[in-house]
């Protein structure tokens, strides 16, 4: 299934591929496979308006990714990053999501 409400800039696409080896299909799968809630990134260096949300979910082949995005007023999601979460992020998500 293709999600039509994701926005990913060319700069972010390049970073996702070169730095994190993540593609758009994996991001879509994580959105569709999410089973827990969303968290808001409240760190000062990462605060945005609208707020930055994140979640951890698995792709269809079981690869766990942290998806970071903002929800635009029109309901679309602007992807800021996607990568394999570190143990601290996994713990925080398990505890608070």
CSV table of N, CA and C in Angstrom, one decimal:
chain,number,residue,atom,x,y,z
A,1,UNK,N,0.8,-1.2,0.0
A,1,UNK,CA,0.0,0.0,0.0
A,1,UNK,C,0.9,1.2,0.0
A,2,UNK,N,0.6,2.2,-0.8
A,2,UNK,CA,1.3,3.4,-0.9
A,2,UNK,C,0.6,4.5,-0.2
A,3,UNK,N,1.3,5.2,0.7
A,3,UNK,CA,0.8,6.3,1.5
A,3,UNK,C,1.0,7.6,0.6
A,4,UNK,N,0.0,8.4,0.4
A,4,UNK,CA,0.1,9.6,-0.4
A,4,UNK,C,0.3,10.8,0.4
A,5,UNK,N,0.3,10.7,1.7
A,5,UNK,CA,0.4,11.8,2.6
A,5,UNK,C,1.7,12.0,3.2
A,6,UNK,N,2.8,11.4,2.7
A,6,UNK,CA,4.1,11.6,3.2
A,6,UNK,C,4.9,12.5,2.3
A,7,UNK,N,5.6,13.5,2.9
A,7,UNK,CA,6.4,14.4,2.2
A,7,UNK,C,7.9,14.2,2.7
A,8,UNK,N,8.8,13.9,1.8
A,8,UNK,CA,10.2,13.7,2.1
A,8,UNK,C,11.0,14.5,1.1
A,9,UNK,N,11.7,15.5,1.6
A,9,UNK,CA,12.5,16.4,0.8
A,9,UNK,C,13.7,15.5,0.1
A,10,UNK,N,14.2,16.0,-1.0
A,10,UNK,CA,15.3,15.3,-1.6
A,10,UNK,C,16.5,15.2,-0.7
A,11,UNK,N,16.8,16.3,0.1
A,11,UNK,CA,17.9,16.3,1.1
A,11,UNK,C,17.7,15.1,2.1
A,12,UNK,N,16.5,15.0,2.6
A,12,UNK,CA,16.2,14.0,3.6
A,12,UNK,C,16.3,12.6,3.0
A,13,UNK,N,15.8,12.4,1.7
A,13,UNK,CA,15.8,11.2,1.0
A,13,UNK,C,17.3,10.7,0.9
A,14,UNK,N,18.1,11.6,0.5
A,14,UNK,CA,19.6,11.3,0.3
A,14,UNK,C,20.2,10.9,1.6
A,15,UNK,N,19.9,11.6,2.7
A,15,UNK,CA,20.4,11.3,4.0
A,15,UNK,C,19.9,9.9,4.5
A,16,UNK,N,18.6,9.6,4.3
A,16,UNK,CA,18.1,8.3,4.7
A,16,UNK,C,18.7,7.2,4.0
A,17,UNK,N,19.0,7.3,2.7
A,17,UNK,CA,19.6,6.3,1.9
A,17,UNK,C,21.1,6.1,2.3
A,18,UNK,N,21.8,7.3,2.3
A,18,UNK,CA,23.3,7.2,2.5
A,18,UNK,C,23.7,6.9,3.9
A,19,UNK,N,23.0,7.5,4.9
A,19,UNK,CA,23.5,7.4,6.3
A,19,UNK,C,22.8,6.3,7.0
A,20,UNK,N,21.5,6.1,6.7
A,20,UNK,CA,20.7,5.1,7.5
A,20,UNK,C,20.2,3.9,6.7
A,21,UNK,N,20.5,3.9,5.4
A,21,UNK,CA,20.0,2.8,4.5
A,21,UNK,C,18.5,2.5,4.7
A,22,UNK,N,17.7,3.6,4.7
A,22,UNK,CA,16.3,3.5,4.8
A,22,UNK,C,15.6,4.0,3.5
A,23,UNK,N,14.6,3.3,3.0
A,23,UNK,CA,13.9,3.7,1.8
A,23,UNK,C,12.4,4.1,2.2
A,24,UNK,N,11.8,4.7,1.3
A,24,UNK,CA,10.4,5.2,1.5
A,24,UNK,C,9.5,4.1,1.8
A,25,UNK,N,9.6,3.0,1.1
A,25,UNK,CA,8.7,1.8,1.4
A,25,UNK,C,8.8,1.4,2.8
A,26,UNK,N,10.0,1.4,3.4
A,26,UNK,CA,10.1,1.0,4.8
A,26,UNK,C,9.4,2.0,5.7
A,27,UNK,N,9.5,3.3,5.4
A,27,UNK,CA,8.8,4.3,6.2
A,27,UNK,C,7.3,4.1,6.2
A,28,UNK,N,6.8,3.9,5.0
A,28,UNK,CA,5.4,3.6,4.8
A,28,UNK,C,4.9,2.4,5.6
A,29,UNK,N,5.7,1.3,5.5
A,29,UNK,CA,5.4,0.1,6.3
A,29,UNK,C,5.4,0.3,7.8
A,30,UNK,N,6.3,1.1,8.3
A,30,UNK,CA,6.3,1.5,9.7
A,30,UNK,C,5.0,2.2,10.1
A,31,UNK,N,4.6,3.2,9.3
A,31,UNK,CA,3.4,3.9,9.6
A,31,UNK,C,2.2,2.9,9.6
A,32,UNK,N,2.1,2.0,8.7
A,32,UNK,CA,1.0,1.1,8.6
A,32,UNK,C,1.1,0.0,9.7
A,33,UNK,N,2.3,-0.3,10.2
A,33,UNK,CA,2.4,-1.4,11.2
A,33,UNK,C,2.5,-0.9,12.6
A,34,UNK,N,2.4,0.4,12.8
A,34,UNK,CA,2.6,1.0,14.2
A,34,UNK,C,1.4,0.5,15.1
A,35,UNK,N,1.8,0.0,16.3
A,35,UNK,CA,0.8,-0.6,17.2
A,35,UNK,C,0.7,0.2,18.5
A,36,UNK,N,1.7,1.1,18.7
A,36,UNK,CA,1.7,1.9,20.0
A,36,UNK,C,1.5,3.4,19.7
A,37,UNK,N,1.5,4.2,20.7
A,37,UNK,CA,1.3,5.6,20.5
A,37,UNK,C,2.5,6.4,19.9
A,38,UNK,N,2.3,7.7,19.9
A,38,UNK,CA,3.3,8.6,19.4
A,38,UNK,C,3.9,9.4,20.6
A,39,UNK,N,5.1,9.8,20.5
A,39,UNK,CA,5.8,10.6,21.4
A,39,UNK,C,6.2,11.9,20.8
A,40,UNK,N,6.2,13.0,21.6
A,40,UNK,CA,6.6,14.3,21.1
A,40,UNK,C,8.1,14.6,21.5
A,41,UNK,N,8.9,15.0,20.6
A,41,UNK,CA,10.3,15.3,20.9
A,41,UNK,C,10.3,16.7,21.6
A,42,UNK,N,10.6,16.7,22.9
A,42,UNK,CA,10.6,18.0,23.7
A,42,UNK,C,12.0,18.5,23.9
A,43,UNK,N,13.0,17.9,23.4
A,43,UNK,CA,14.3,18.4,23.5
A,43,UNK,C,14.4,19.8,22.9
A,44,UNK,N,15.1,20.8,23.5
A,44,UNK,CA,15.1,22.1,23.1
A,44,UNK,C,15.6,22.2,21.6
A,45,UNK,N,16.7,21.5,21.3
A,45,UNK,CA,17.2,21.6,19.9
A,45,UNK,C,16.3,21.0,18.9
A,46,UNK,N,15.3,20.3,19.3
A,46,UNK,CA,14.5,19.6,18.3
A,46,UNK,C,13.0,20.0,18.3
A,47,UNK,N,12.7,21.0,19.2
A,47,UNK,CA,11.3,21.5,19.3
A,47,UNK,C,11.0,22.2,18.0
A,48,UNK,N,9.8,22.0,17.5
A,48,UNK,CA,9.3,22.6,16.3
A,48,UNK,C,7.8,23.0,16.4
A,49,UNK,N,7.4,23.9,15.6
A,49,UNK,CA,6.0,24.2,15.5
A,49,UNK,C,5.6,24.0,14.0
A,50,UNK,N,4.7,23.0,13.7
A,50,UNK,CA,4.1,22.1,14.7
A,50,UNK,C,5.1,21.1,15.3
A,51,UNK,N,4.6,20.4,16.4
A,51,UNK,CA,5.6,19.6,17.1
A,51,UNK,C,6.2,18.4,16.3
A,52,UNK,N,7.3,18.0,16.7
A,52,UNK,CA,8.0,16.8,16.1
A,52,UNK,C,7.5,15.6,16.9
A,53,UNK,N,6.9,14.7,16.1
A,53,UNK,CA,6.5,13.4,16.7
A,53,UNK,C,7.4,12.3,16.3
A,54,UNK,N,7.4,11.2,17.1
A,54,UNK,CA,8.2,10.0,16.7
A,54,UNK,C,7.6,8.8,17.3
A,55,UNK,N,7.9,7.7,16.6
A,55,UNK,CA,7.4,6.4,17.0
A,55,UNK,C,8.4,5.3,16.5
A,56,UNK,N,8.4,4.2,17.1
A,56,UNK,CA,9.2,3.0,16.7
A,56,UNK,C,8.2,1.9,16.2
A,57,UNK,N,8.5,1.4,15.0
A,57,UNK,CA,7.7,0.4,14.5
A,57,UNK,C,8.6,-0.5,13.6
A,58,UNK,N,8.0,-1.6,13.1
A,58,UNK,CA,8.7,-2.6,12.3
A,58,UNK,C,8.3,-2.5,10.9
A,59,UNK,N,9.2,-2.8,10.0
A,59,UNK,CA,8.9,-3.0,8.6
A,59,UNK,C,8.2,-4.3,8.4
A,60,UNK,N,7.8,-4.6,7.2
A,60,UNK,CA,7.2,-5.9,6.9
A,60,UNK,C,8.1,-7.1,7.1
A,61,UNK,N,9.4,-6.9,7.0
A,61,UNK,CA,10.4,-7.9,7.2
A,61,UNK,C,11.0,-7.9,8.6
A,62,UNK,N,10.5,-7.1,9.5
A,62,UNK,CA,10.9,-7.0,10.9
A,62,UNK,C,12.0,-6.1,11.3
A,63,UNK,N,12.4,-5.2,10.4
A,63,UNK,CA,13.4,-4.2,10.7
A,63,UNK,C,12.8,-3.1,11.5
A,64,UNK,N,13.3,-2.9,12.7
A,64,UNK,CA,12.8,-1.8,13.6
A,64,UNK,C,13.4,-0.5,13.2
A,65,UNK,N,12.5,0.5,13.1
A,65,UNK,CA,12.9,1.9,12.7
A,65,UNK,C,12.2,2.9,13.7
A,66,UNK,N,13.0,3.9,13.9
A,66,UNK,CA,12.4,5.1,14.6
A,66,UNK,C,12.1,6.1,13.5
A,67,UNK,N,10.8,6.5,13.4
A,67,UNK,CA,10.3,7.4,12.4
A,67,UNK,C,10.1,8.8,13.1
A,68,UNK,N,10.6,9.8,12.6
A,68,UNK,CA,10.5,11.2,13.1
A,68,UNK,C,9.9,12.1,12.1
A,69,UNK,N,8.8,12.8,12.5
A,69,UNK,CA,8.1,13.6,11.5
A,69,UNK,C,7.3,14.7,12.2
A,70,UNK,N,6.8,15.6,11.3
A,70,UNK,CA,5.9,16.7,11.8
A,70,UNK,C,4.6,16.5,11.0
A,71,UNK,N,3.5,16.7,11.6
A,71,UNK,CA,2.2,16.7,11.0
A,71,UNK,C,1.8,18.1,10.5
A,72,UNK,N,1.6,18.3,9.2
A,72,UNK,CA,1.3,19.6,8.7
A,72,UNK,C,-0.2,19.9,8.9
A,73,UNK,N,-0.6,21.1,8.9
A,73,UNK,CA,-2.0,21.5,9.1
A,73,UNK,C,-3.0,20.8,8.1
A,74,UNK,N,-2.5,20.4,6.9
A,74,UNK,CA,-3.3,19.8,5.9
A,74,UNK,C,-3.4,18.2,6.1
A,75,UNK,N,-2.8,17.7,7.2
A,75,UNK,CA,-2.8,16.3,7.4
A,75,UNK,C,-1.7,15.5,6.9
A,76,UNK,N,-0.8,16.1,6.1
A,76,UNK,CA,0.3,15.4,5.5
A,76,UNK,C,1.4,15.3,6.6
A,77,UNK,N,2.3,14.3,6.4
A,77,UNK,CA,3.4,14.1,7.3
A,77,UNK,C,4.7,14.4,6.6
A,78,UNK,N,5.5,15.3,7.2
A,78,UNK,CA,6.8,15.7,6.7
A,78,UNK,C,7.8,14.9,7.4
A,79,UNK,N,8.5,13.9,6.8
A,79,UNK,CA,9.5,13.1,7.4
A,79,UNK,C,10.7,13.9,7.6
A,80,UNK,N,11.2,13.8,8.9
A,80,UNK,CA,12.4,14.5,9.3
A,80,UNK,C,13.6,13.5,9.3
A,81,UNK,N,13.3,12.2,9.7
A,81,UNK,CA,14.3,11.2,9.8
A,81,UNK,C,13.7,9.9,10.0
A,82,UNK,N,14.5,8.8,9.7
A,82,UNK,CA,14.1,7.4,10.0
A,82,UNK,C,15.4,6.6,10.1
A,83,UNK,N,15.5,5.9,11.2
A,83,UNK,CA,16.7,5.1,11.4
A,83,UNK,C,16.5,4.0,12.4
A,84,UNK,N,17.5,3.1,12.6
A,84,UNK,CA,17.4,2.1,13.6
A,84,UNK,C,17.5,2.8,15.0
A,85,UNK,N,16.6,2.5,15.9
A,85,UNK,CA,16.6,3.2,17.2
A,85,UNK,C,17.7,2.6,18.0
A,86,UNK,N,18.3,3.5,18.9
A,86,UNK,CA,19.3,3.0,19.9
A,86,UNK,C,18.5,2.4,21.1
A,87,UNK,N,19.2,1.7,22.0
A,87,UNK,CA,18.6,1.1,23.2
A,87,UNK,C,17.8,2.1,24.1
A,88,UNK,N,18.4,3.3,24.2
A,88,UNK,CA,17.7,4.3,25.0
A,88,UNK,C,16.4,4.7,24.4
A,89,UNK,N,16.3,4.9,23.1
A,89,UNK,CA,15.1,5.3,22.4
A,89,UNK,C,14.1,4.1,22.5
A,90,UNK,N,14.5,2.9,22.4
A,90,UNK,CA,13.6,1.7,22.5
A,90,UNK,C,13.0,1.7,24.0
A,91,UNK,N,13.8,1.9,25.0
A,91,UNK,CA,13.4,1.9,26.4
A,91,UNK,C,12.4,3.1,26.6
A,92,UNK,N,12.7,4.3,26.1
A,92,UNK,CA,11.8,5.4,26.3
A,92,UNK,C,10.4,5.1,25.6
A,93,UNK,N,10.5,4.6,24.4
A,93,UNK,CA,9.2,4.3,23.7
A,93,UNK,C,8.4,3.3,24.4
A,94,UNK,N,9.1,2.2,24.8
A,94,UNK,CA,8.4,1.1,25.5
A,94,UNK,C,7.7,1.7,26.8
A,95,UNK,N,8.3,2.6,27.5
A,95,UNK,CA,7.8,3.1,28.8
A,95,UNK,C,6.7,4.1,28.6
A,96,UNK,N,6.8,5.0,27.6
A,96,UNK,CA,5.9,6.1,27.5
A,96,UNK,C,4.9,6.1,26.4
A,97,UNK,N,5.1,5.3,25.4
A,97,UNK,CA,4.1,5.3,24.2
A,97,UNK,C,2.9,4.6,24.6
